[in-house]
Amino acid sequence: DAGVIQSPRHEVTEMGQEVTLRCKPISGHDYLFWYRQTMMRGLELLIYFNNNVPIDDSGMPEDRFSAKMPNASFSTLKIQPSEPRDSAVYFCASSPGGGYGYTFGSGTRLTVV
Amino acid sequence: DQQVKQNSPSLSVQEGRISILNCDYTNSMFDYFLWYKKYPAEGPTFLISISSIKDKNEDGRFTVFLNKSAKHLSLHIVPSQPGDSAVYFCAASAGNQFYFGTGTSLTVIP
């Protein structure tokens, strides 16, 4: 398995633009997580899905953030409109559940100027 | 509120010596703990885990200790090597969701 695949690796965008981050989880993993890494809060959970259904989105900072999982092999995290304070590394992770740990993707470094 | 805390943002250790990374948690329901290692420009990778029914788990140079009464776990790396230089995250879970600390950046000095 190629692991969790995220795209793009880097994204630079202007304030106010829409940004879409993509994730392909490991096949057979029922859980998918979106995290944001910042210096202040470390790895911060934004939202997670179980069997394509959003379970907990309480970590989504505000309405500008939205996430979808239309099928078991694809998820998106969208920021519209983007702001400079959204600049961070965004990680996607998947898990088979049952308390097993996560496998992380390589992350998307987002810079909003 | 942070349920998992790593109070040392950074740590420097001489090669060959022991590295001790600490982690505290607040939720007594947590029953499974992990350590992840992260190199720059890469995603975190699983390092070692421990269940709450144990107080120690060892894997080569890496040992994790769990003190449930103190809600504290630590990762020991002996001997430390320059390739161990990375950010280490601890994580805790009471189900399918893991809560992560803010990370400790370890530098092993040759």
JSON list of C-alpha atoms in Angstrom, two decimals:
[
{"chain": "A", "resi": 1, "resn": "ASP", "atom": "CA", "xyz": [0.00, 0.00, 0.00]},
{"chain": "A", "resi": 2, "resn": "ALA", "atom": "CA", "xyz": [1.23, 3.49, -0.84]},
{"chain": "A", "resi": 3, "resn": "GLY", "atom": "CA", "xyz": [0.11, 4.83, 2.50]},
{"chain": "A", "resi": 4, "resn": "VAL", "atom": "CA", "xyz": [-1.99, 7.93, 3.02]},
{"chain": "A", "resi": 5, "resn": "ILE", "atom": "CA", "xyz": [-1.58, 10.24, 0.06]},
{"chain": "A", "resi": 6, "resn": "GLN", "atom": "CA", "xyz": [-2.09, 13.97, 0.34]},
{"chain": "A", "resi": 7, "resn": "SER", "atom": "CA", "xyz": [-2.03, 16.61, -2.34]},
{"chain": "A", "resi": 8, "resn": "PRO", "atom": "CA", "xyz": [-0.74, 19.14, -2.96]},
{"chain": "A", "resi": 9, "resn": "ARG", "atom": "CA", "xyz": [2.45, 19.01, -0.86]},
{"chain": "A", "resi": 10, "resn": "HIS", "atom": "CA", "xyz": [2.69, 22.78, -0.89]},
{"chain": "A", "resi": 11, "resn": "GLU", "atom": "CA", "xyz": [0.08, 25.42, -1.56]},
{"chain": "A", "resi": 12, "resn": "VAL", "atom": "CA", "xyz": [0.60, 29.15, -1.67]},
{"chain": "A", "resi": 13, "resn": "THR", "atom": "CA", "xyz": [-2.48, 31.26, -2.15]},
{"chain": "A", "resi": 14, "resn": "GLU", "atom": "CA", "xyz": [-3.65, 34.79, -1.71]},
{"chain": "A", "resi": 15, "resn": "MET", "atom": "CA", "xyz": [-5.95, 35.82, 1.09]},
{"chain": "A", "resi": 16, "resn": "GLY", "atom": "CA", "xyz": [-9.56, 35.41, 0.13]},
{"chain": "A", "resi": 17, "resn": "GLN", "atom": "CA", "xyz": [-8.99, 32.58, -2.31]},
{"chain": "A", "resi": 18, "resn": "GLU", "atom": "CA", "xyz": [-10.50, 29.13, -1.95]},
{"chain": "A", "resi": 19, "resn": "VAL", "atom": "CA", "xyz": [-8.13, 26.32, -1.04]},
{"chain": "A", "resi": 20, "resn": "THR", "atom": "CA", "xyz": [-8.84, 22.61, -1.38]},
{"chain": "A", "resi": 21, "resn": "LEU", "atom": "CA", "xyz": [-6.66, 19.97, 0.22]},
{"chain": "A", "resi": 22, "resn": "ARG", "atom": "CA", "xyz": [-7.00, 16.34, -0.80]},
{"chain": "A", "resi": 23, "resn": "CYS", "atom": "CA", "xyz": [-6.46, 13.02, 0.89]},
{"chain": "A", "resi": 24, "resn": "LYS", "atom": "CA", "xyz": [-6.55, 9.38, -0.13]},
{"chain": "A", "resi": 25, "resn": "PRO", "atom": "CA", "xyz": [-6.60, 7.10, 2.91]},
{"chain": "A", "resi": 26, "resn": "ILE", "atom": "CA", "xyz": [-5.24, 3.58, 3.14]},
{"chain": "A", "resi": 27, "resn": "SER", "atom": "CA", "xyz": [-7.62, 1.10, 1.61]},
{"chain": "A", "resi": 28, "resn": "GLY", "atom": "CA", "xyz": [-9.65, -0.67, 4.26]},
{"chain": "A", "resi": 29, "resn": "HIS", "atom": "CA", "xyz": [-9.19, 2.00, 6.89]},
{"chain": "A", "resi": 30, "resn": "ASP", "atom": "CA", "xyz": [-12.59, 3.05, 8.18]},
{"chain": "A", "resi": 31, "resn": "TYR", "atom": "CA", "xyz": [-11.46, 6.22, 9.92]},
{"chain": "A", "resi": 32, "resn": "LEU", "atom": "CA", "xyz": [-10.08, 9.38, 8.38]},
{"chain": "A", "resi": 33, "resn": "PHE", "atom": "CA", "xyz": [-8.79, 12.35, 10.31]},
{"chain": "A", "resi": 34, "resn": "TRP", "atom": "CA", "xyz": [-7.79, 15.87, 9.36]},
{"chain": "A", "resi": 35, "resn": "TYR", "atom": "CA", "xyz": [-5.22, 17.56, 11.59]},
{"chain": "A", "resi": 36, "resn": "ARG", "atom": "CA", "xyz": [-3.57, 20.95, 11.55]},
{"chain": "A", "resi": 37, "resn": "GLN", "atom": "CA", "xyz": [-0.09, 21.39, 12.99]},
{"chain": "A", "resi": 38, "resn": "THR", "atom": "CA", "xyz": [0.82, 24.70, 14.58]},
{"chain": "A", "resi": 39, "resn": "MET", "atom": "CA", "xyz": [3.57, 25.67, 16.97]},
{"chain": "A", "resi": 40, "resn": "MET", "atom": "CA", "xyz": [1.11, 26.70, 19.65]},
{"chain": "A", "resi": 41, "resn": "ARG", "atom": "CA", "xyz": [-1.31, 23.79, 19.58]},
{"chain": "A", "resi": 42, "resn": "GLY", "atom": "CA", "xyz": [0.72, 20.98, 18.07]},
{"chain": "A", "resi": 43, "resn": "LEU", "atom": "CA", "xyz": [-1.41, 18.48, 16.18]},
{"chain": "A", "resi": 44, "resn": "GLU", "atom": "CA", "xyz": [-4.92, 19.82, 16.37]},
{"chain": "A", "resi": 45, "resn": "LEU", "atom": "CA", "xyz": [-7.81, 17.60, 15.27]},
{"chain": "A", "resi": 46, "resn": "LEU", "atom": "CA", "xyz": [-10.14, 19.40, 12.88]},
{"chain": "A", "resi": 47, "resn": "ILE", "atom": "CA", "xyz": [-12.60, 16.67, 11.93]},
{"chain": "A", "resi": 48, "resn": "TYR", "atom": "CA", "xyz": [-12.83, 12.94, 11.58]},
{"chain": "A", "resi": 49, "resn": "PHE", "atom": "CA", "xyz": [-14.94, 10.53, 9.57]},
{"chain": "A", "resi": 50, "resn": "ASN", "atom": "CA", "xyz": [-16.04, 6.96, 10.17]},
{"chain": "A", "resi": 51, "resn": "ASN", "atom": "CA", "xyz": [-17.18, 5.07, 7.10]},
{"chain": "A", "resi": 52, "resn": "ASN", "atom": "CA", "xyz": [-17.37, 8.35, 5.19]},
{"chain": "A", "resi": 53, "resn": "VAL", "atom": "CA", "xyz": [-19.66, 9.97, 7.76]},
{"chain": "A", "resi": 54, "resn": "PRO", "atom": "CA", "xyz": [-18.41, 13.01, 9.72]},
{"chain": "A", "resi": 55, "resn": "ILE", "atom": "CA", "xyz": [-18.38, 12.07, 13.39]},
{"chain": "A", "resi": 56, "resn": "ASP", "atom": "CA", "xyz": [-16.83, 15.05, 15.13]},
{"chain": "A", "resi": 57, "resn": "ASP", "atom": "CA", "xyz": [-16.19, 18.41, 13.50]},
{"chain": "A", "resi": 58, "resn": "SER", "atom": "CA", "xyz": [-15.90, 20.39, 16.71]},
{"chain": "A", "resi": 59, "resn": "GLY", "atom": "CA", "xyz": [-12.29, 21.17, 15.90]},
{"chain": "A", "resi": 60, "resn": "MET", "atom": "CA", "xyz": [-13.11, 22.99, 12.70]},
{"chain": "A", "resi": 61, "resn": "PRO", "atom": "CA", "xyz": [-12.12, 26.56, 13.54]},
{"chain": "A", "resi": 62, "resn": "GLU", "atom": "CA", "xyz": [-14.97, 28.33, 11.79]},
{"chain": "A", "resi": 63, "resn": "ASP", "atom": "CA", "xyz": [-17.46, 28.16, 8.98]},
{"chain": "A", "resi": 64, "resn": "ARG", "atom": "CA", "xyz": [-14.80, 28.95, 6.45]},
{"chain": "A", "resi": 65, "resn": "PHE", "atom": "CA", "xyz": [-13.61, 25.37, 6.88]},
{"chain": "A", "resi": 66, "resn": "SER", "atom": "CA", "xyz": [-15.51, 22.43, 5.43]},
{"chain": "A", "resi": 67, "resn": "ALA", "atom": "CA", "xyz": [-14.63, 18.78, 4.84]},
{"chain": "A", "resi": 68, "resn": "LYS", "atom": "CA", "xyz": [-16.20, 16.06, 2.77]},
{"chain": "A", "resi": 69, "resn": "MET", "atom": "CA", "xyz": [-15.68, 12.39, 2.23]},
{"chain": "A", "resi": 70, "resn": "PRO", "atom": "CA", "xyz": [-17.74, 11.38, -0.82]},
{"chain": "A", "resi": 71, "resn": "ASN", "atom": "CA", "xyz": [-16.38, 7.84, -0.80]},
{"chain": "A", "resi": 72, "resn": "ALA", "atom": "CA", "xyz": [-14.04, 5.56, 1.13]},
{"chain": "A", "resi": 73, "resn": "SER", "atom": "CA", "xyz": [-11.00, 6.52, -0.92]},
{"chain": "A", "resi": 74, "resn": "PHE", "atom": "CA", "xyz": [-11.15, 10.30, -1.01]},
{"chain": "A", "resi": 75, "resn": "SER", "atom": "CA", "xyz": [-11.60, 13.28, 1.27]},
{"chain": "A", "resi": 76, "resn": "THR", "atom": "CA", "xyz": [-11.24, 17.03, 0.88]},
{"chain": "A", "resi": 77, "resn": "LEU", "atom": "CA", "xyz": [-10.68, 19.89, 3.28]},
{"chain": "A", "resi": 78, "resn": "LYS", "atom": "CA", "xyz": [-11.75, 23.23, 1.91]},
{"chain": "A", "resi": 79, "resn": "ILE", "atom": "CA", "xyz": [-11.06, 26.70, 3.21]},
{"chain": "A", "resi": 80, "resn": "GLN", "atom": "CA", "xyz": [-13.12, 29.50, 1.72]},
{"chain": "A", "resi": 81, "resn": "PRO", "atom": "CA", "xyz": [-12.13, 32.28, 1.99]},
{"chain": "A", "resi": 82, "resn": "SER", "atom": "CA", "xyz": [-8.60, 31.63, 3.17]},
{"chain": "A", "resi": 83, "resn": "GLU", "atom": "CA", "xyz": [-6.83, 33.94, 5.62]},
{"chain": "A", "resi": 84, "resn": "PRO", "atom": "CA", "xyz": [-3.14, 34.33, 6.56]},
{"chain": "A", "resi": 85, "resn": "ARG", "atom": "CA", "xyz": [-3.79, 32.77, 9.98]},
{"chain": "A", "resi": 86, "resn": "ASP", "atom": "CA", "xyz": [-4.78, 29.55, 8.21]},
{"chain": "A", "resi": 87, "resn": "SER", "atom": "CA", "xyz": [-1.15, 29.07, 7.22]},
{"chain": "A", "resi": 88, "resn": "ALA", "atom": "CA", "xyz": [-0.03, 25.76, 8.71]},
{"chain": "A", "resi": 89, "resn": "VAL", "atom": "CA", "xyz": [0.72, 22.18, 7.80]},
{"chain": "A", "resi": 90, "resn": "TYR", "atom": "CA", "xyz": [-2.42, 20.11, 7.35]},
{"chain": "A", "resi": 91, "resn": "PHE", "atom": "CA", "xyz": [-2.22, 16.37, 7.84]},
{"chain": "A", "resi": 92, "resn": "CYS", "atom": "CA", "xyz": [-4.60, 13.66, 6.88]},
{"chain": "A", "resi": 93, "resn": "ALA", "atom": "CA", "xyz": [-4.46, 10.33, 8.72]},
{"chain": "A", "resi": 94, "resn": "SER", "atom": "CA", "xyz": [-6.36, 7.08, 8.48]},
{"chain": "A", "resi": 95, "resn": "SER", "atom": "CA", "xyz": [-6.92, 4.21, 10.86]},
{"chain": "A", "resi": 96, "resn": "PRO", "atom": "CA", "xyz": [-8.61, 0.81, 10.84]},
{"chain": "A", "resi": 97, "resn": "GLY", "atom": "CA", "xyz": [-10.24, 1.74, 14.14]},
{"chain": "A", "resi": 98, "resn": "GLY", "atom": "CA", "xyz": [-10.37, -0.50, 17.17]},
{"chain": "A", "resi": 99, "resn": "GLY", "atom": "CA", "xyz": [-7.87, 1.66, 18.98]},
{"chain": "A", "resi": 100, "resn": "TYR", "atom": "CA", "xyz": [-5.14, 1.13, 16.41]},
{"chain": "A", "resi": 101, "resn": "GLY", "atom": "CA", "xyz": [-2.93, 4.11, 15.77]},
{"chain": "A", "resi": 102, "resn": "TYR", "atom": "CA", "xyz": [-3.03, 6.34, 12.78]},
{"chain": "A", "resi": 103, "resn": "THR", "atom": "CA", "xyz": [-1.04, 6.39, 9.59]},
{"chain": "A", "resi": 104, "resn": "PHE", "atom": "CA", "xyz": [-0.34, 9.94, 8.56]},
{"chain": "A", "resi": 105, "resn": "GLY", "atom": "CA", "xyz": [0.14, 11.40, 5.13]},
{"chain": "A", "resi": 106, "resn": "SER", "atom": "CA", "xyz": [3.10, 13.66, 4.38]},
{"chain": "A", "resi": 107, "resn": "GLY", "atom": "CA", "xyz": [1.02, 16.77, 4.89]},
{"chain": "A", "resi": 108, "resn": "THR", "atom": "CA", "xyz": [0.17, 19.88, 2.89]},
{"chain": "A", "resi": 109, "resn": "ARG", "atom": "CA", "xyz": [2.02, 23.04, 3.79]},
{"chain": "A", "resi": 110, "resn": "LEU", "atom": "CA", "xyz": [-0.39, 25.89, 3.25]},
{"chain": "A", "resi": 111, "resn": "THR", "atom": "CA", "xyz": [0.77, 29.47, 3.04]},
{"chain": "A", "resi": 112, "resn": "VAL", "atom": "CA", "xyz": [-1.80, 32.21, 2.70]},
{"chain": "A", "resi": 113, "resn": "VAL", "atom": "CA", "xyz": [-0.31, 35.58, 1.79]},
{"chain": "B", "resi": 1, "resn": "ASP", "atom": "CA", "xyz": [-8.21, 22.52, 26.39]},
{"chain": "B", "resi": 2, "resn": "GLN", "atom": "CA", "xyz": [-5.14, 20.34, 25.92]},
{"chain": "B", "resi": 3, "resn": "GLN", "atom": "CA", "xyz": [-5.81, 16.88, 27.31]},
{"chain": "B", "resi": 4, "resn": "VAL", "atom": "CA", "xyz": [-2.30, 15.77, 26.45]},
{"chain": "B", "resi": 5, "resn": "LYS", "atom": "CA", "xyz": [0.61, 18.01, 27.31]},
{"chain": "B", "resi": 6, "resn": "GLN", "atom": "CA", "xyz": [4.27, 17.98, 26.46]},
{"chain": "B", "resi": 7, "resn": "ASN", "atom": "CA", "xyz": [5.75, 20.75, 28.53]},
{"chain": "B", "resi": 8, "resn": "SER", "atom": "CA", "xyz": [9.23, 20.68, 27.03]},
{"chain": "B", "resi": 9, "resn": "PRO", "atom": "CA", "xyz": [9.21, 22.14, 23.53]},
{"chain": "B", "resi": 10, "resn": "SER", "atom": "CA", "xyz": [12.80, 21.11, 22.94]},
{"chain": "B", "resi": 11, "resn": "LEU", "atom": "CA", "xyz": [15.53, 18.86, 24.29]},
{"chain": "B", "resi": 12, "resn": "SER", "atom": "CA", "xyz": [19.21, 18.50, 23.40]},
{"chain": "B", "resi": 13, "resn": "VAL", "atom": "CA", "xyz": [21.21, 15.39, 24.25]},
{"chain": "B", "resi": 14, "resn": "GLN", "atom": "CA", "xyz": [24.71, 14.18, 23.49]},
{"chain": "B", "resi": 15, "resn": "GLU", "atom": "CA", "xyz": [25.03, 11.18, 21.23]},
{"chain": "B", "resi": 16, "resn": "GLY", "atom": "CA", "xyz": [25.20, 7.97, 23.26]},
{"chain": "B", "resi": 17, "resn": "ARG", "atom": "CA", "xyz": [23.37, 9.43, 26.22]},
{"chain": "B", "resi": 18, "resn": "ILE", "atom": "CA", "xyz": [19.79, 8.81, 27.29]},
{"chain": "B", "resi": 19, "resn": "SER", "atom": "CA", "xyz": [16.96, 10.99, 25.95]},
{"chain": "B", "resi": 20, "resn": "ILE", "atom": "CA", "xyz": [13.88, 11.26, 28.14]},
{"chain": "B", "resi": 21, "resn": "LEU", "atom": "CA", "xyz": [10.76, 12.82, 26.70]},
{"chain": "B", "resi": 22, "resn": "ASN", "atom": "CA", "xyz": [7.82, 13.45, 28.98]},
{"chain": "B", "resi": 23, "resn": "CYS", "atom": "CA", "xyz": [4.08, 13.64, 28.49]},
{"chain": "B", "resi": 24, "resn": "ASP", "atom": "CA", "xyz": [1.21, 14.33, 30.87]},
{"chain": "B", "resi": 25, "resn": "TYR", "atom": "CA", "xyz": [-2.49, 13.76, 30.35]},
{"chain": "B", "resi": 26, "resn": "THR", "atom": "CA", "xyz": [-5.62, 14.82, 32.16]},
{"chain": "B", "resi": 27, "resn": "ASN", "atom": "CA", "xyz": [-8.27, 12.30, 31.13]},
{"chain": "B", "resi": 28, "resn": "SER", "atom": "CA", "xyz": [-8.27, 9.21, 33.37]},
{"chain": "B", "resi": 29, "resn": "MET", "atom": "CA", "xyz": [-10.30, 7.36, 30.72]},
{"chain": "B", "resi": 30, "resn": "PHE", "atom": "CA", "xyz": [-7.35, 7.22, 28.34]},
{"chain": "B", "resi": 31, "resn": "ASP", "atom": "CA", "xyz": [-6.28, 3.60, 28.01]},
{"chain": "B", "resi": 32, "resn": "TYR", "atom": "CA", "xyz": [-3.91, 3.53, 25.06]},
{"chain": "B", "resi": 33, "resn": "PHE", "atom": "CA", "xyz": [-0.89, 5.69, 24.43]},
{"chain": "B", "resi": 34, "resn": "LEU", "atom": "CA", "xyz": [1.36, 6.18, 21.45]},
{"chain": "B", "resi": 35, "resn": "TRP", "atom": "CA", "xyz": [4.54, 7.99, 20.57]},
{"chain": "B", "resi": 36, "resn": "TYR", "atom": "CA", "xyz": [5.03, 9.35, 17.08]},
{"chain": "B", "resi": 37, "resn": "LYS", "atom": "CA", "xyz": [8.21, 10.64, 15.52]},
{"chain": "B", "resi": 38, "resn": "LYS", "atom": "CA", "xyz": [8.20, 13.38, 12.91]},
{"chain": "B", "resi": 39, "resn": "TYR", "atom": "CA", "xyz": [10.99, 14.47, 10.60]},
{"chain": "B", "resi": 40, "resn": "PRO", "atom": "CA", "xyz": [10.78, 17.80, 8.76]},
{"chain": "B", "resi": 41, "resn": "ALA", "atom": "CA", "xyz": [8.58, 17.77, 5.67]},
{"chain": "B", "resi": 42, "resn": "GLU", "atom": "CA", "xyz": [7.19, 14.33, 6.56]},
{"chain": "B", "resi": 43, "resn": "GLY", "atom": "CA", "xyz": [4.11, 13.10, 8.35]},
{"chain": "B", "resi": 44, "resn": "PRO", "atom": "CA", "xyz": [4.38, 11.67, 11.87]},
{"chain": "B", "resi": 45, "resn": "THR", "atom": "CA", "xyz": [5.23, 7.98, 11.98]},
{"chain": "B", "resi": 46, "resn": "PHE", "atom": "CA", "xyz": [4.33, 5.51, 14.69]},
{"chain": "B", "resi": 47, "resn": "LEU", "atom": "CA", "xyz": [7.16, 4.71, 17.08]},
{"chain": "B", "resi": 48, "resn": "ILE", "atom": "CA", "xyz": [5.92, 2.78, 20.10]},
{"chain": "B", "resi": 49, "resn": "SER", "atom": "CA", "xyz": [2.74, 2.21, 22.08]},
{"chain": "B", "resi": 50, "resn": "ILE", "atom": "CA", "xyz": [1.62, 1.15, 25.51]},
{"chain": "B", "resi": 51, "resn": "SER", "atom": "CA", "xyz": [-1.67, -0.04, 26.89]},
{"chain": "B", "resi": 52, "resn": "SER", "atom": "CA", "xyz": [-2.93, 1.07, 30.28]},
{"chain": "B", "resi": 53, "resn": "ILE", "atom": "CA", "xyz": [-2.68, -2.49, 31.57]},
{"chain": "B", "resi": 54, "resn": "LYS", "atom": "CA", "xyz": [1.11, -2.20, 31.35]},
{"chain": "B", "resi": 55, "resn": "ASP", "atom": "CA", "xyz": [3.60, 0.17, 32.89]},
{"chain": "B", "resi": 56, "resn": "LYS", "atom": "CA", "xyz": [6.45, -0.45, 30.50]},
{"chain": "B", "resi": 57, "resn": "ASN", "atom": "CA", "xyz": [6.95, -1.39, 26.88]},
{"chain": "B", "resi": 58, "resn": "GLU", "atom": "CA", "xyz": [10.31, -1.79, 25.23]},
{"chain": "B", "resi": 59, "resn": "ASP", "atom": "CA", "xyz": [11.31, -1.92, 21.58]},
{"chain": "B", "resi": 60, "resn": "GLY", "atom": "CA", "xyz": [15.02, -1.88, 20.95]},
{"chain": "B", "resi": 61, "resn": "ARG", "atom": "CA", "xyz": [16.47, 1.44, 22.04]},
{"chain": "B", "resi": 62, "resn": "PHE", "atom": "CA", "xyz": [13.00, 2.83, 22.81]},
{"chain": "B", "resi": 63, "resn": "THR", "atom": "CA", "xyz": [11.14, 2.27, 26.06]},
{"chain": "B", "resi": 64, "resn": "VAL", "atom": "CA", "xyz": [7.88, 3.85, 27.10]},
{"chain": "B", "resi": 65, "resn": "PHE", "atom": "CA", "xyz": [6.91, 4.06, 30.76]},
{"chain": "B", "resi": 66, "resn": "LEU", "atom": "CA", "xyz": [3.40, 4.71, 32.00]},
{"chain": "B", "resi": 67, "resn": "ASN", "atom": "CA", "xyz": [2.50, 5.97, 35.46]},
{"chain": "B", "resi": 68, "resn": "LYS", "atom": "CA", "xyz": [-1.28, 5.89, 35.60]},
{"chain": "B", "resi": 69, "resn": "SER", "atom": "CA", "xyz": [-1.59, 7.36, 39.07]},
{"chain": "B", "resi": 70, "resn": "ALA", "atom": "CA", "xyz": [0.42, 10.38, 37.98]},
{"chain": "B", "resi": 71, "resn": "LYS", "atom": "CA", "xyz": [-1.14, 10.45, 34.50]},
{"chain": "B", "resi": 72, "resn": "HIS", "atom": "CA", "xyz": [2.33, 10.59, 33.09]},
{"chain": "B", "resi": 73, "resn": "LEU", "atom": "CA", "xyz": [4.22, 8.75, 30.41]},
{"chain": "B", "resi": 74, "resn": "SER", "atom": "CA", "xyz": [7.76, 9.03, 29.22]},
{"chain": "B", "resi": 75, "resn": "LEU", "atom": "CA", "xyz": [9.81, 7.86, 26.29]},
{"chain": "B", "resi": 76, "resn": "HIS", "atom": "CA", "xyz": [13.39, 6.80, 26.88]},
{"chain": "B", "resi": 77, "resn": "ILE", "atom": "CA", "xyz": [15.86, 6.48, 24.03]},
{"chain": "B", "resi": 78, "resn": "VAL", "atom": "CA", "xyz": [19.10, 4.72, 24.89]},
{"chain": "B", "resi": 79, "resn": "PRO", "atom": "CA", "xyz": [21.60, 5.25, 23.43]},
{"chain": "B", "resi": 80, "resn": "SER", "atom": "CA", "xyz": [20.56, 8.37, 21.56]},
{"chain": "B", "resi": 81, "resn": "GLN", "atom": "CA", "xyz": [21.75, 8.69, 17.97]},
{"chain": "B", "resi": 82, "resn": "PRO", "atom": "CA", "xyz": [21.88, 11.71, 15.65]},
{"chain": "B", "resi": 83, "resn": "GLY", "atom": "CA", "xyz": [19.19, 10.08, 13.48]},
{"chain": "B", "resi": 84, "resn": "ASP", "atom": "CA", "xyz": [16.84, 10.32, 16.43]},
{"chain": "B", "resi": 85, "resn": "SER", "atom": "CA", "xyz": [16.73, 14.09, 16.00]},
{"chain": "B", "resi": 86, "resn": "ALA", "atom": "CA", "xyz": [13.09, 14.79, 15.26]},
{"chain": "B", "resi": 87, "resn": "VAL", "atom": "CA", "xyz": [9.89, 16.06, 16.83]},
{"chain": "B", "resi": 88, "resn": "TYR", "atom": "CA", "xyz": [8.22, 13.52, 19.10]},
{"chain": "B", "resi": 89, "resn": "PHE", "atom": "CA", "xyz": [4.49, 13.60, 19.76]},
{"chain": "B", "resi": 90, "resn": "CYS", "atom": "CA", "xyz": [2.72, 11.64, 22.43]},
{"chain": "B", "resi": 91, "resn": "ALA", "atom": "CA", "xyz": [-0.91, 10.70, 21.90]},
{"chain": "B", "resi": 92, "resn": "ALA", "atom": "CA", "xyz": [-3.62, 9.21, 24.10]},
{"chain": "B", "resi": 93, "resn": "SER", "atom": "CA", "xyz": [-6.91, 7.55, 23.34]},
{"chain": "B", "resi": 94, "resn": "ALA", "atom": "CA", "xyz": [-10.02, 6.21, 25.02]},
{"chain": "B", "resi": 95, "resn": "GLY", "atom": "CA", "xyz": [-11.51, 4.92, 21.78]},
{"chain": "B", "resi": 96, "resn": "ASN", "atom": "CA", "xyz": [-10.94, 5.62, 18.14]},
{"chain": "B", "resi": 97, "resn": "GLN", "atom": "CA", "xyz": [-9.79, 9.22, 18.51]},
{"chain": "B", "resi": 98, "resn": "PHE", "atom": "CA", "xyz": [-6.30, 10.10, 19.63]},
{"chain": "B", "resi": 99, "resn": "TYR", "atom": "CA", "xyz": [-5.38, 13.35, 21.33]},
{"chain": "B", "resi": 100, "resn": "PHE", "atom": "CA", "xyz": [-1.91, 14.64, 20.62]},
{"chain": "B", "resi": 101, "resn": "GLY", "atom": "CA", "xyz": [0.50, 16.73, 22.59]},
{"chain": "B", "resi": 102, "resn": "THR", "atom": "CA", "xyz": [2.27, 19.75, 21.15]},
{"chain": "B", "resi": 103, "resn": "GLY", "atom": "CA", "xyz": [5.49, 17.86, 20.52]},
{"chain": "B", "resi": 104, "resn": "THR", "atom": "CA", "xyz": [9.06, 17.92, 21.78]},
{"chain": "B", "resi": 105, "resn": "SER", "atom": "CA", "xyz": [11.87, 18.66, 19.37]},
{"chain": "B", "resi": 106, "resn": "LEU", "atom": "CA", "xyz": [14.82, 16.38, 20.16]},
{"chain": "B", "resi": 107, "resn": "THR", "atom": "CA", "xyz": [18.30, 17.25, 18.95]},
{"chain": "B", "resi": 108, "resn": "VAL", "atom": "CA", "xyz": [20.99, 14.63, 19.38]},
{"chain": "B", "resi": 109, "resn": "ILE", "atom": "CA", "xyz": [24.39, 16.24, 19.21]},
{"chain": "B", "resi": 110, "resn": "PRO", "atom": "CA", "xyz": [27.14, 14.14, 17.62]}
]
